[in-house]
PDB file of C-alpha atoms in Angstrom:
ATOM      1  CA  MET A 725     -78.830  -0.837-107.192  1.00 94.00           C
ATOM      2  CA  ILE A 726     -75.182  -0.815-108.217  1.00 97.00           C
ATOM      3  CA  VAL A 727     -74.391  -3.325-110.959  1.00 97.00           C
ATOM      4  CA  LEU A 728     -70.866  -4.741-110.898  1.00 98.00           C
ATOM      5  CA  LYS A 729     -69.521  -5.614-114.365  1.00 98.00           C
ATOM      6  CA  THR A 730     -67.552  -8.719-115.193  1.00 97.00           C
ATOM      7  CA  ALA A 731     -64.239  -8.512-117.018  1.00 96.00           C
ATOM      8  CA  LYS A 732     -66.068  -9.581-120.190  1.00 96.00           C
ATOM      9  CA  GLU A 733     -68.662  -6.806-119.766  1.00 97.00           C
ATOM     10  CA  ILE A 734     -65.951  -4.194-119.280  1.00 97.00           C
ATOM     11  CA  GLU A 735     -64.308  -5.402-122.480  1.00 96.00           C
ATOM     12  CA  LEU A 736     -67.658  -4.890-124.272  1.00 95.00           C
ATOM     13  CA  MET A 737     -67.951  -1.425-122.739  1.00 98.00           C
ATOM     14  CA  LYS A 738     -64.562  -0.459-124.128  1.00 98.00           C
ATOM     15  CA  GLU A 739     -65.992  -0.372-127.644  1.00 98.00           C
ATOM     16  CA  ALA A 740     -68.835   1.998-126.679  1.00 98.00           C
ATOM     17  CA  CYS A 741     -66.369   4.138-124.776  1.00 98.00           C
ATOM     18  CA  ARG A 742     -63.858   4.211-127.650  1.00 98.00           C
ATOM     19  CA  ILE A 743     -66.536   5.414-130.052  1.00 98.00           C
ATOM     20  CA  SER A 744     -67.709   7.978-127.488  1.00 98.00           C
ATOM     21  CA  ALA A 745     -64.172   9.301-127.072  1.00 98.00           C
ATOM     22  CA  GLU A 746     -63.520   9.500-130.784  1.00 98.00           C
ATOM     23  CA  ALA A 747     -66.852  11.220-131.400  1.00 98.00           C
ATOM     24  CA  LEU A 748     -65.994  13.780-128.735  1.00 98.00           C
ATOM     25  CA  LYS A 749     -62.594  14.332-130.349  1.00 98.00           C
ATOM     26  CA  VAL A 750     -64.013  15.002-133.822  1.00 98.00           C
ATOM     27  CA  ALA A 751     -66.720  17.237-132.388  1.00 98.00           C
ATOM     28  CA  GLY A 752     -64.127  19.180-130.453  1.00 98.00           C
ATOM     29  CA  GLU A 753     -61.978  19.630-133.559  1.00 98.00           C
ATOM     30  CA  ALA A 754     -65.001  21.305-135.208  1.00 98.00           C
ATOM     31  CA  VAL A 755     -65.211  23.992-132.535  1.00 98.00           C
ATOM     32  CA  LYS A 756     -64.239  27.157-134.385  1.00 98.00           C
ATOM     33  CA  PRO A 757     -65.573  30.703-134.642  1.00 98.00           C
ATOM     34  CA  GLY A 758     -68.435  30.836-137.161  1.00 98.00           C
ATOM     35  CA  VAL A 759     -69.543  27.219-136.734  1.00 98.00           C
ATOM     36  CA  THR A 760     -73.013  26.519-135.351  1.00 98.00           C
ATOM     37  CA  THR A 761     -73.654  24.130-132.497  1.00 98.00           C
ATOM     38  CA  TRP A 762     -76.028  22.231-134.810  1.00 98.00           C
ATOM     39  CA  GLU A 763     -73.144  21.563-137.233  1.00 98.00           C
ATOM     40  CA  ILE A 764     -71.035  20.162-134.410  1.00 98.00           C
ATOM     41  CA  ASP A 765     -73.911  17.961-133.246  1.00 98.00           C
ATOM     42  CA  HIS A 766     -74.378  16.669-136.788  1.00 98.00           C
ATOM     43  CA  ILE A 767     -70.684  15.785-137.060  1.00 98.00           C
ATOM     44  CA  ALA A 768     -70.923  13.789-133.822  1.00 98.00           C
ATOM     45  CA  TYR A 769     -74.094  12.030-134.961  1.00 98.00           C
ATOM     46  CA  GLU A 770     -72.611  11.020-138.299  1.00 98.00           C
ATOM     47  CA  TYR A 771     -69.429   9.731-136.688  1.00 98.00           C
ATOM     48  CA  ILE A 772     -71.244   7.588-134.134  1.00 98.00           C
ATOM     49  CA  LYS A 773     -73.586   6.108-136.764  1.00 98.00           C
ATOM     50  CA  LYS A 774     -70.679   5.276-139.107  1.00 98.00           C
ATOM     51  CA  GLN A 775     -69.158   3.234-136.294  1.00 98.00           C
ATOM     52  CA  GLY A 776     -72.317   1.128-136.121  1.00 98.00           C
ATOM     53  CA  ALA A 777     -73.299   2.618-132.771  1.00 98.00           C
ATOM     54  CA  GLU A 778     -76.222   4.742-131.574  1.00 98.00           C
ATOM     55  CA  PRO A 779     -75.970   8.228-130.049  1.00 98.00           C
ATOM     56  CA  ASN A 780     -77.274   7.494-126.580  1.00 98.00           C
ATOM     57  CA  PHE A 781     -78.205  11.083-125.660  1.00 98.00           C
ATOM     58  CA  LEU A 782     -80.594  11.407-128.601  1.00 98.00           C
ATOM     59  CA  HIS A 783     -84.193  11.323-127.277  1.00 97.00           C
ATOM     60  CA  LEU A 784     -82.974  10.348-123.783  1.00 98.00           C
ATOM     61  CA  TYR A 785     -85.584  11.825-121.415  1.00 97.00           C
ATOM     62  CA  GLY A 786     -86.754  13.741-124.481  1.00 97.00           C
ATOM     63  CA  PHE A 787     -83.443  15.448-125.282  1.00 98.00           C
ATOM     64  CA  PRO A 788     -83.523  16.400-128.998  1.00 98.00           C
ATOM     65  CA  ALA A 789     -79.869  15.999-130.035  1.00 98.00           C
ATOM     66  CA  THR A 790     -76.780  13.792-130.080  1.00 98.00           C
ATOM     67  CA  ALA A 791     -74.707  16.105-127.859  1.00 98.00           C
ATOM     68  CA  CYS A 792     -75.242  18.620-125.112  1.00 98.00           C
ATOM     69  CA  ILE A 793     -73.316  21.716-126.286  1.00 98.00           C
ATOM     70  CA  SER A 794     -72.979  24.443-123.692  1.00 98.00           C
ATOM     71  CA  ILE A 795     -71.185  27.777-124.236  1.00 98.00           C
ATOM     72  CA  ASN A 796     -69.495  30.077-121.717  1.00 98.00           C
ATOM     73  CA  ASP A 797     -71.861  30.509-118.732  1.00 98.00           C
ATOM     74  CA  GLU A 798     -73.893  27.438-119.732  1.00 98.00           C
ATOM     75  CA  ILE A 799     -72.952  24.570-117.419  1.00 98.00           C
ATOM     76  CA  ILE A 800     -74.712  21.629-119.074  1.00 98.00           C
ATOM     77  CA  HIS A 801     -77.546  20.466-121.344  1.00 98.00           C
ATOM     78  CA  GLY A 802     -77.232  23.158-124.008  1.00 98.00           C
ATOM     79  CA  ILE A 803     -79.388  22.268-127.007  1.00 98.00           C
ATOM     80  CA  PRO A 804     -77.641  22.474-130.401  1.00 98.00           C
ATOM     81  CA  SER A 805     -79.160  24.995-132.792  1.00 98.00           C
ATOM     82  CA  LYS A 806     -78.633  26.241-136.328  1.00 98.00           C
ATOM     83  CA  LYS A 807     -78.990  29.745-134.886  1.00 97.00           C
ATOM     84  CA  ARG A 808     -76.307  29.332-132.236  1.00 98.00           C
ATOM     85  CA  VAL A 809     -73.024  30.509-133.754  1.00 98.00           C
ATOM     86  CA  ILE A 810     -69.756  30.032-131.891  1.00 98.00           C
ATOM     87  CA  ARG A 811     -67.731  33.207-131.453  1.00 98.00           C
ATOM     88  CA  GLU A 812     -64.006  33.891-131.055  1.00 98.00           C
ATOM     89  CA  GLY A 813     -63.047  33.467-127.402  1.00 98.00           C
ATOM     90  CA  ASP A 814     -65.951  31.191-126.447  1.00 98.00           C
ATOM     91  CA  ILE A 815     -65.419  28.074-124.390  1.00 98.00           C
ATOM     92  CA  VAL A 816     -67.645  25.231-125.593  1.00 99.00           C
ATOM     93  CA  SER A 817     -68.513  22.208-123.456  1.00 99.00           C
ATOM     94  CA  ILE A 818     -69.536  19.082-125.374  1.00 99.00           C
ATOM     95  CA  ASP A 819     -71.071  16.099-123.571  1.00 98.00           C
ATOM     96  CA  LEU A 820     -71.981  12.987-125.586  1.00 98.00           C
ATOM     97  CA  GLY A 821     -71.953   9.218-125.655  1.00 98.00           C
ATOM     98  CA  ALA A 822     -72.507   6.147-127.790  1.00 98.00           C
ATOM     99  CA  LYS A 823     -74.159   2.773-127.271  1.00 98.00           C
ATOM    100  CA  ILE A 824     -73.140  -0.481-128.955  1.00 98.00           C
ATOM    101  CA  HIS A 825     -73.421  -4.189-128.040  1.00 96.00           C
ATOM    102  CA  GLY A 826     -75.925  -3.119-125.343  1.00 97.00           C
ATOM    103  CA  TYR A 827     -73.449  -0.964-123.419  1.00 98.00           C
ATOM    104  CA  ASN A 828     -72.905   2.769-123.100  1.00 98.00           C
ATOM    105  CA  GLY A 829     -70.010   5.216-123.082  1.00 98.00           C
ATOM    106  CA  ASP A 830     -70.169   8.790-121.801  1.00 98.00           C
ATOM    107  CA  ASN A 831     -67.660  11.630-121.868  1.00 98.00           C
ATOM    108  CA  ALA A 832     -67.311  15.401-121.998  1.00 99.00           C
ATOM    109  CA  ALA A 833     -64.748  18.128-122.497  1.00 98.00           C
ATOM    110  CA  THR A 834     -64.568  21.902-122.829  1.00 99.00           C
ATOM    111  CA  PHE A 835     -62.944  23.304-125.975  1.00 98.00           C
ATOM    112  CA  ALA A 836     -61.572  26.732-126.875  1.00 98.00           C
ATOM    113  CA  ALA A 837     -62.902  28.621-129.893  1.00 98.00           C
ATOM    114  CA  GLY A 838     -59.893  30.505-131.168  1.00 98.00           C
ATOM    115  CA  LYS A 839     -57.992  32.528-128.600  1.00 98.00           C
ATOM    116  CA  ILE A 840     -59.591  32.511-125.163  1.00 98.00           C
ATOM    117  CA  SER A 841     -58.852  34.653-122.120  1.00 98.00           C
ATOM    118  CA  ASP A 842     -56.286  33.629-119.541  1.00 98.00           C
ATOM    119  CA  GLU A 843     -59.134  33.319-117.018  1.00 98.00           C
ATOM    120  CA  ALA A 844     -61.060  30.929-119.258  1.00 98.00           C
ATOM    121  CA  LYS A 845     -57.959  28.834-119.893  1.00 98.00           C
ATOM    122  CA  ARG A 846     -57.221  28.619-116.183  1.00 98.00           C
ATOM    123  CA  LEU A 847     -60.786  27.491-115.492  1.00 98.00           C
ATOM    124  CA  CYS A 848     -60.619  24.813-118.196  1.00 98.00           C
ATOM    125  CA  ASP A 849     -57.215  23.582-117.066  1.00 98.00           C
ATOM    126  CA  THR A 850     -58.323  23.408-113.433  1.00 98.00           C
ATOM    127  CA  THR A 851     -61.523  21.538-114.275  1.00 98.00           C
ATOM    128  CA  LYS A 852     -59.671  19.030-116.428  1.00 98.00           C
ATOM    129  CA  GLU A 853     -57.018  18.460-113.782  1.00 98.00           C
ATOM    130  CA  SER A 854     -59.709  18.005-111.133  1.00 98.00           C
ATOM    131  CA  LEU A 855     -61.183  15.195-113.223  1.00 98.00           C
ATOM    132  CA  TYR A 856     -57.856  13.355-113.060  1.00 98.00           C
ATOM    133  CA  LYS A 857     -57.603  14.051-109.323  1.00 98.00           C
ATOM    134  CA  GLY A 858     -61.001  12.386-108.977  1.00 98.00           C
ATOM    135  CA  ILE A 859     -59.913   9.455-111.130  1.00 98.00           C
ATOM    136  CA  GLU A 860     -56.773   8.968-109.016  1.00 98.00           C
ATOM    137  CA  ALA A 861     -59.048   8.591-106.003  1.00 98.00           C
ATOM    138  CA  ALA A 862     -61.247   5.961-107.705  1.00 98.00           C
ATOM    139  CA  VAL A 863     -59.469   3.061-106.054  1.00 98.00           C
ATOM    140  CA  ALA A 864     -61.009  -0.261-105.082  1.00 98.00           C
ATOM    141  CA  GLY A 865     -61.525  -0.342-101.307  1.00 98.00           C
ATOM    142  CA  GLY A 866     -61.935   3.436-101.134  1.00 98.00           C
ATOM    143  CA  ARG A 867     -65.152   5.384-100.822  1.00 98.00           C
ATOM    144  CA  LEU A 868     -67.221   7.512-103.164  1.00 98.00           C
ATOM    145  CA  GLY A 869     -66.522  10.509-100.962  1.00 98.00           C
ATOM    146  CA  ASP A 870     -62.831  10.191-101.766  1.00 98.00           C
ATOM    147  CA  ILE A 871     -63.568  11.017-105.400  1.00 98.00           C
ATOM    148  CA  GLY A 872     -65.802  13.975-104.618  1.00 98.00           C
ATOM    149  CA  HIS A 873     -63.365  15.360-102.071  1.00 98.00           C
ATOM    150  CA  ALA A 874     -60.470  15.164-104.531  1.00 98.00           C
ATOM    151  CA  VAL A 875     -62.398  17.200-107.103  1.00 98.00           C
ATOM    152  CA  GLN A 876     -63.883  19.663-104.617  1.00 98.00           C
ATOM    153  CA  SER A 877     -60.708  20.438-102.717  1.00 98.00           C
ATOM    154  CA  TYR A 878     -58.674  20.916-105.879  1.00 98.00           C
ATOM    155  CA  CYS A 879     -61.164  23.381-107.356  1.00 98.00           C
ATOM    156  CA  GLU A 880     -62.255  25.241-104.249  1.00 98.00           C
ATOM    157  CA  ASP A 881     -58.622  25.757-103.179  1.00 98.00           C
ATOM    158  CA  ARG A 882     -58.269  27.681-106.442  1.00 98.00           C
ATOM    159  CA  GLY A 883     -61.320  29.806-105.864  1.00 98.00           C
ATOM    160  CA  TYR A 884     -63.879  28.014-108.048  1.00 98.00           C
ATOM    161  CA  GLY A 885     -67.456  26.931-107.407  1.00 98.00           C
ATOM    162  CA  VAL A 886     -68.345  23.221-107.571  1.00 98.00           C
ATOM    163  CA  VAL A 887     -71.821  22.507-108.905  1.00 98.00           C
ATOM    164  CA  ARG A 888     -73.879  20.470-106.426  1.00 98.00           C
ATOM    165  CA  GLU A 889     -77.131  19.803-108.290  1.00 98.00           C
ATOM    166  CA  TYR A 890     -75.644  17.637-111.043  1.00 98.00           C
ATOM    167  CA  THR A 891     -73.279  14.734-110.572  1.00 98.00           C
ATOM    168  CA  GLY A 892     -71.536  11.857-112.246  1.00 98.00           C
ATOM    169  CA  HIS A 893     -73.153   8.412-112.275  1.00 98.00           C
ATOM    170  CA  GLY A 894     -72.778   4.739-112.923  1.00 98.00           C
ATOM    171  CA  VAL A 895     -72.609   3.577-116.548  1.00 98.00           C
ATOM    172  CA  GLY A 896     -73.520   0.228-118.093  1.00 98.00           C
ATOM    173  CA  THR A 897     -76.454  -1.161-120.045  1.00 98.00           C
ATOM    174  CA  LYS A 898     -78.162   2.086-119.033  1.00 98.00           C
ATOM    175  CA  LEU A 899     -76.473   5.424-119.554  1.00 98.00           C
ATOM    176  CA  HIS A 900     -77.356   6.553-116.057  1.00 98.00           C
ATOM    177  CA  GLU A 901     -77.044   3.907-113.351  1.00 98.00           C
ATOM    178  CA  ASP A 902     -76.351   3.903-109.624  1.00 98.00           C
ATOM    179  CA  PRO A 903     -74.426   5.267-107.875  1.00 98.00           C
ATOM    180  CA  SER A 904     -74.511   9.050-108.175  1.00 98.00           C
ATOM    181  CA  VAL A 905     -70.951  10.385-108.168  1.00 98.00           C
ATOM    182  CA  PRO A 906     -70.879  13.895-106.642  1.00 98.00           C
ATOM    183  CA  ASN A 907     -68.028  16.304-107.256  1.00 98.00           C
ATOM    184  CA  PHE A 908     -67.909  17.083-103.539  1.00 98.00           C
ATOM    185  CA  GLY A 909     -67.689  14.898-100.464  1.00 98.00           C
ATOM    186  CA  THR A 910     -65.926  13.741 -97.337  1.00 98.00           C
ATOM    187  CA  PRO A 911     -62.987  11.302 -97.530  1.00 98.00           C
ATOM    188  CA  GLY A 912     -63.816   7.881 -96.192  1.00 98.00           C
ATOM    189  CA  ARG A 913     -67.587   8.393 -96.519  1.00 98.00           C
ATOM    190  CA  GLY A 914     -70.136   7.031 -98.968  1.00 97.00           C
ATOM    191  CA  VAL A 915     -70.438   3.882-101.015  1.00 97.00           C
ATOM    192  CA  ARG A 916     -67.398   1.585-101.017  1.00 98.00           C
ATOM    193  CA  LEU A 917     -65.649   1.339-104.386  1.00 98.00           C
ATOM    194  CA  LEU A 918     -65.495  -2.227-105.645  1.00 98.00           C
ATOM    195  CA  PRO A 919     -63.860  -3.880-108.654  1.00 98.00           C
ATOM    196  CA  GLY A 920     -66.424  -4.064-111.460  1.00 98.00           C
ATOM    197  CA  MET A 921     -67.990  -0.681-110.760  1.00 98.00           C
ATOM    198  CA  VAL A 922     -68.047   1.548-113.838  1.00 98.00           C
ATOM    199  CA  ILE A 923     -68.694   5.222-113.201  1.00 98.00           C
ATOM    200  CA  ALA A 924     -68.702   8.533-115.034  1.00 98.00           C
ATOM    201  CA  ILE A 925     -66.723  11.161-113.140  1.00 98.00           C
ATOM    202  CA  GLU A 926     -67.628  14.614-114.439  1.00 98.00           C
ATOM    203  CA  PRO A 927     -66.612  17.831-112.688  1.00 98.00           C
ATOM    204  CA  MET A 928     -68.785  20.845-113.576  1.00 98.00           C
ATOM    205  CA  ILE A 929     -66.862  23.819-112.255  1.00 98.00           C
ATOM    206  CA  ASN A 930     -67.883  27.471-112.213  1.00 98.00           C
ATOM    207  CA  GLU A 931     -65.606  30.481-112.364  1.00 98.00           C
ATOM    208  CA  GLY A 932     -67.656  32.173-109.649  1.00 98.00           C
ATOM    209  CA  THR A 933     -70.442  30.935-107.404  1.00 97.00           C
ATOM    210  CA  ALA A 934     -71.575  27.320-107.515  1.00 98.00           C
ATOM    211  CA  ALA A 935     -75.192  28.511-107.838  1.00 98.00           C
ATOM    212  CA  ILE A 936     -77.108  27.622-110.981  1.00 98.00           C
ATOM    213  CA  LYS A 937     -80.264  28.650-112.800  1.00 98.00           C
ATOM    214  CA  GLN A 938     -82.533  26.626-115.097  1.00 97.00           C
ATOM    215  CA  MET A 939     -83.411  28.222-118.414  1.00 98.00           C
ATOM    216  CA  PRO A 940     -86.947  28.355-119.869  1.00 97.00           C
ATOM    217  CA  ASP A 941     -86.160  25.667-122.493  1.00 97.00           C
ATOM    218  CA  GLY A 942     -86.238  23.133-119.656  1.00 97.00           C
ATOM    219  CA  TRP A 943     -82.768  21.825-120.471  1.00 98.00           C
ATOM    220  CA  THR A 944     -80.015  24.446-120.442  1.00 98.00           C
ATOM    221  CA  VAL A 945     -78.485  25.149-117.029  1.00 98.00           C
ATOM    222  CA  LYS A 946     -76.423  28.326-116.518  1.00 98.00           C
ATOM    223  CA  THR A 947     -74.334  29.860-113.778  1.00 98.00           C
ATOM    224  CA  ARG A 948     -76.459  32.175-111.682  1.00 98.00           C
ATOM    225  CA  ASP A 949     -73.858  34.944-111.705  1.00 98.00           C
ATOM    226  CA  GLY A 950     -73.222  34.785-115.472  1.00 98.00           C
ATOM    227  CA  LYS A 951     -69.596  33.724-115.074  1.00 98.00           C
ATOM    228  CA  LEU A 952     -67.964  30.910-117.064  1.00 98.00           C
ATOM    229  CA  SER A 953     -68.325  27.183-116.445  1.00 98.00           C
ATOM    230  CA  ALA A 954     -66.291  24.188-117.671  1.00 99.00           C
ATOM    231  CA  HIS A 955     -67.088  20.468-117.829  1.00 99.00           C
ATOM    232  CA  PHE A 956     -64.883  17.392-118.266  1.00 99.00           C
ATOM    233  CA  GLU A 957     -65.862  13.727-117.971  1.00 99.00           C
ATOM    234  CA  HIS A 958     -64.512  10.198-118.394  1.00 98.00           C
ATOM    235  CA  THR A 959     -66.086   6.800-117.979  1.00 98.00           C
ATOM    236  CA  VAL A 960     -63.894   4.869-115.572  1.00 98.00           C
ATOM    237  CA  ALA A 961     -63.807   1.211-114.455  1.00 98.00           C
ATOM    238  CA  ILE A 962     -62.789   0.369-110.899  1.00 98.00           C
ATOM    239  CA  THR A 963     -60.366  -2.555-111.032  1.00 98.00           C
ATOM    240  CA  ALA A 964     -58.164  -4.401-108.565  1.00 97.00           C
ATOM    241  CA  ASN A 965     -55.198  -2.789-110.320  1.00 96.00           C
ATOM    242  CA  GLY A 966     -56.485   0.767-110.099  1.00 97.00           C
ATOM    243  CA  PRO A 967     -58.830   2.968-112.108  1.00 98.00           C
ATOM    244  CA  LEU A 968     -59.084   2.271-115.823  1.00 98.00           C
ATOM    245  CA  ILE A 969     -60.171   5.150-118.082  1.00 98.00           C
ATOM    246  CA  LEU A 970     -62.400   3.642-120.770  1.00 98.00           C
ATOM    247  CA  THR A 971     -63.033   6.857-122.739  1.00 98.00           C
ATOM    248  CA  GLN A 972     -59.409   7.598-123.527  1.00 92.00           C
ATOM    249  CA  ALA A 973     -59.208   8.701-127.181  1.00 78.00           C
TER     250      ALA A 973
END
């Protein structure tokens, strides 16, 4: 069931989304060669707690950390570790959120560790731009397929693979609510977009094939061909005046 939020509820969500965005920013600033993913996760945890909020990924479905931190060919759900050291040239995707006043925020971005290859930069730039293409299509009266098509066409026209198995989602009092928000679709098809809907739009884009593989830890998902993947996400409110990005740092 899709839960439409009132104007007052969206105002409450802004605080969770602000903290989520700021936590992502400070975590991203910590991405440097020689730093462990555990250290980055700890920075995010401390920041969220100091704001009086809770890290909403921690223990969700059994996940053991504040942030999903995925490197290079890891698409999503990478588990932070004291043994996982970031190297020069890595691209590091961080996905995290915060909960306060009963509402959630959720966002993600891919960061460069030092100097990255031109190919990696192009992938990251394309994925980020596809997120904003999807947001532009998140217009009241439109359809969910408009968002997915905007992301899919932008990335596939540039030769990239669009992950099918994982999608964006509604956000509210629960981190994951209806509807699912795929990064592919047909214009004019799917659920109608209504004022009061709050959704996370999150392209997960692969340098090569869209195919994925699940790792033995039960969480980490990688590209099947071993090529790079990037991930960007915003929590967005559908309003009568157009899409409103809530996780804008």
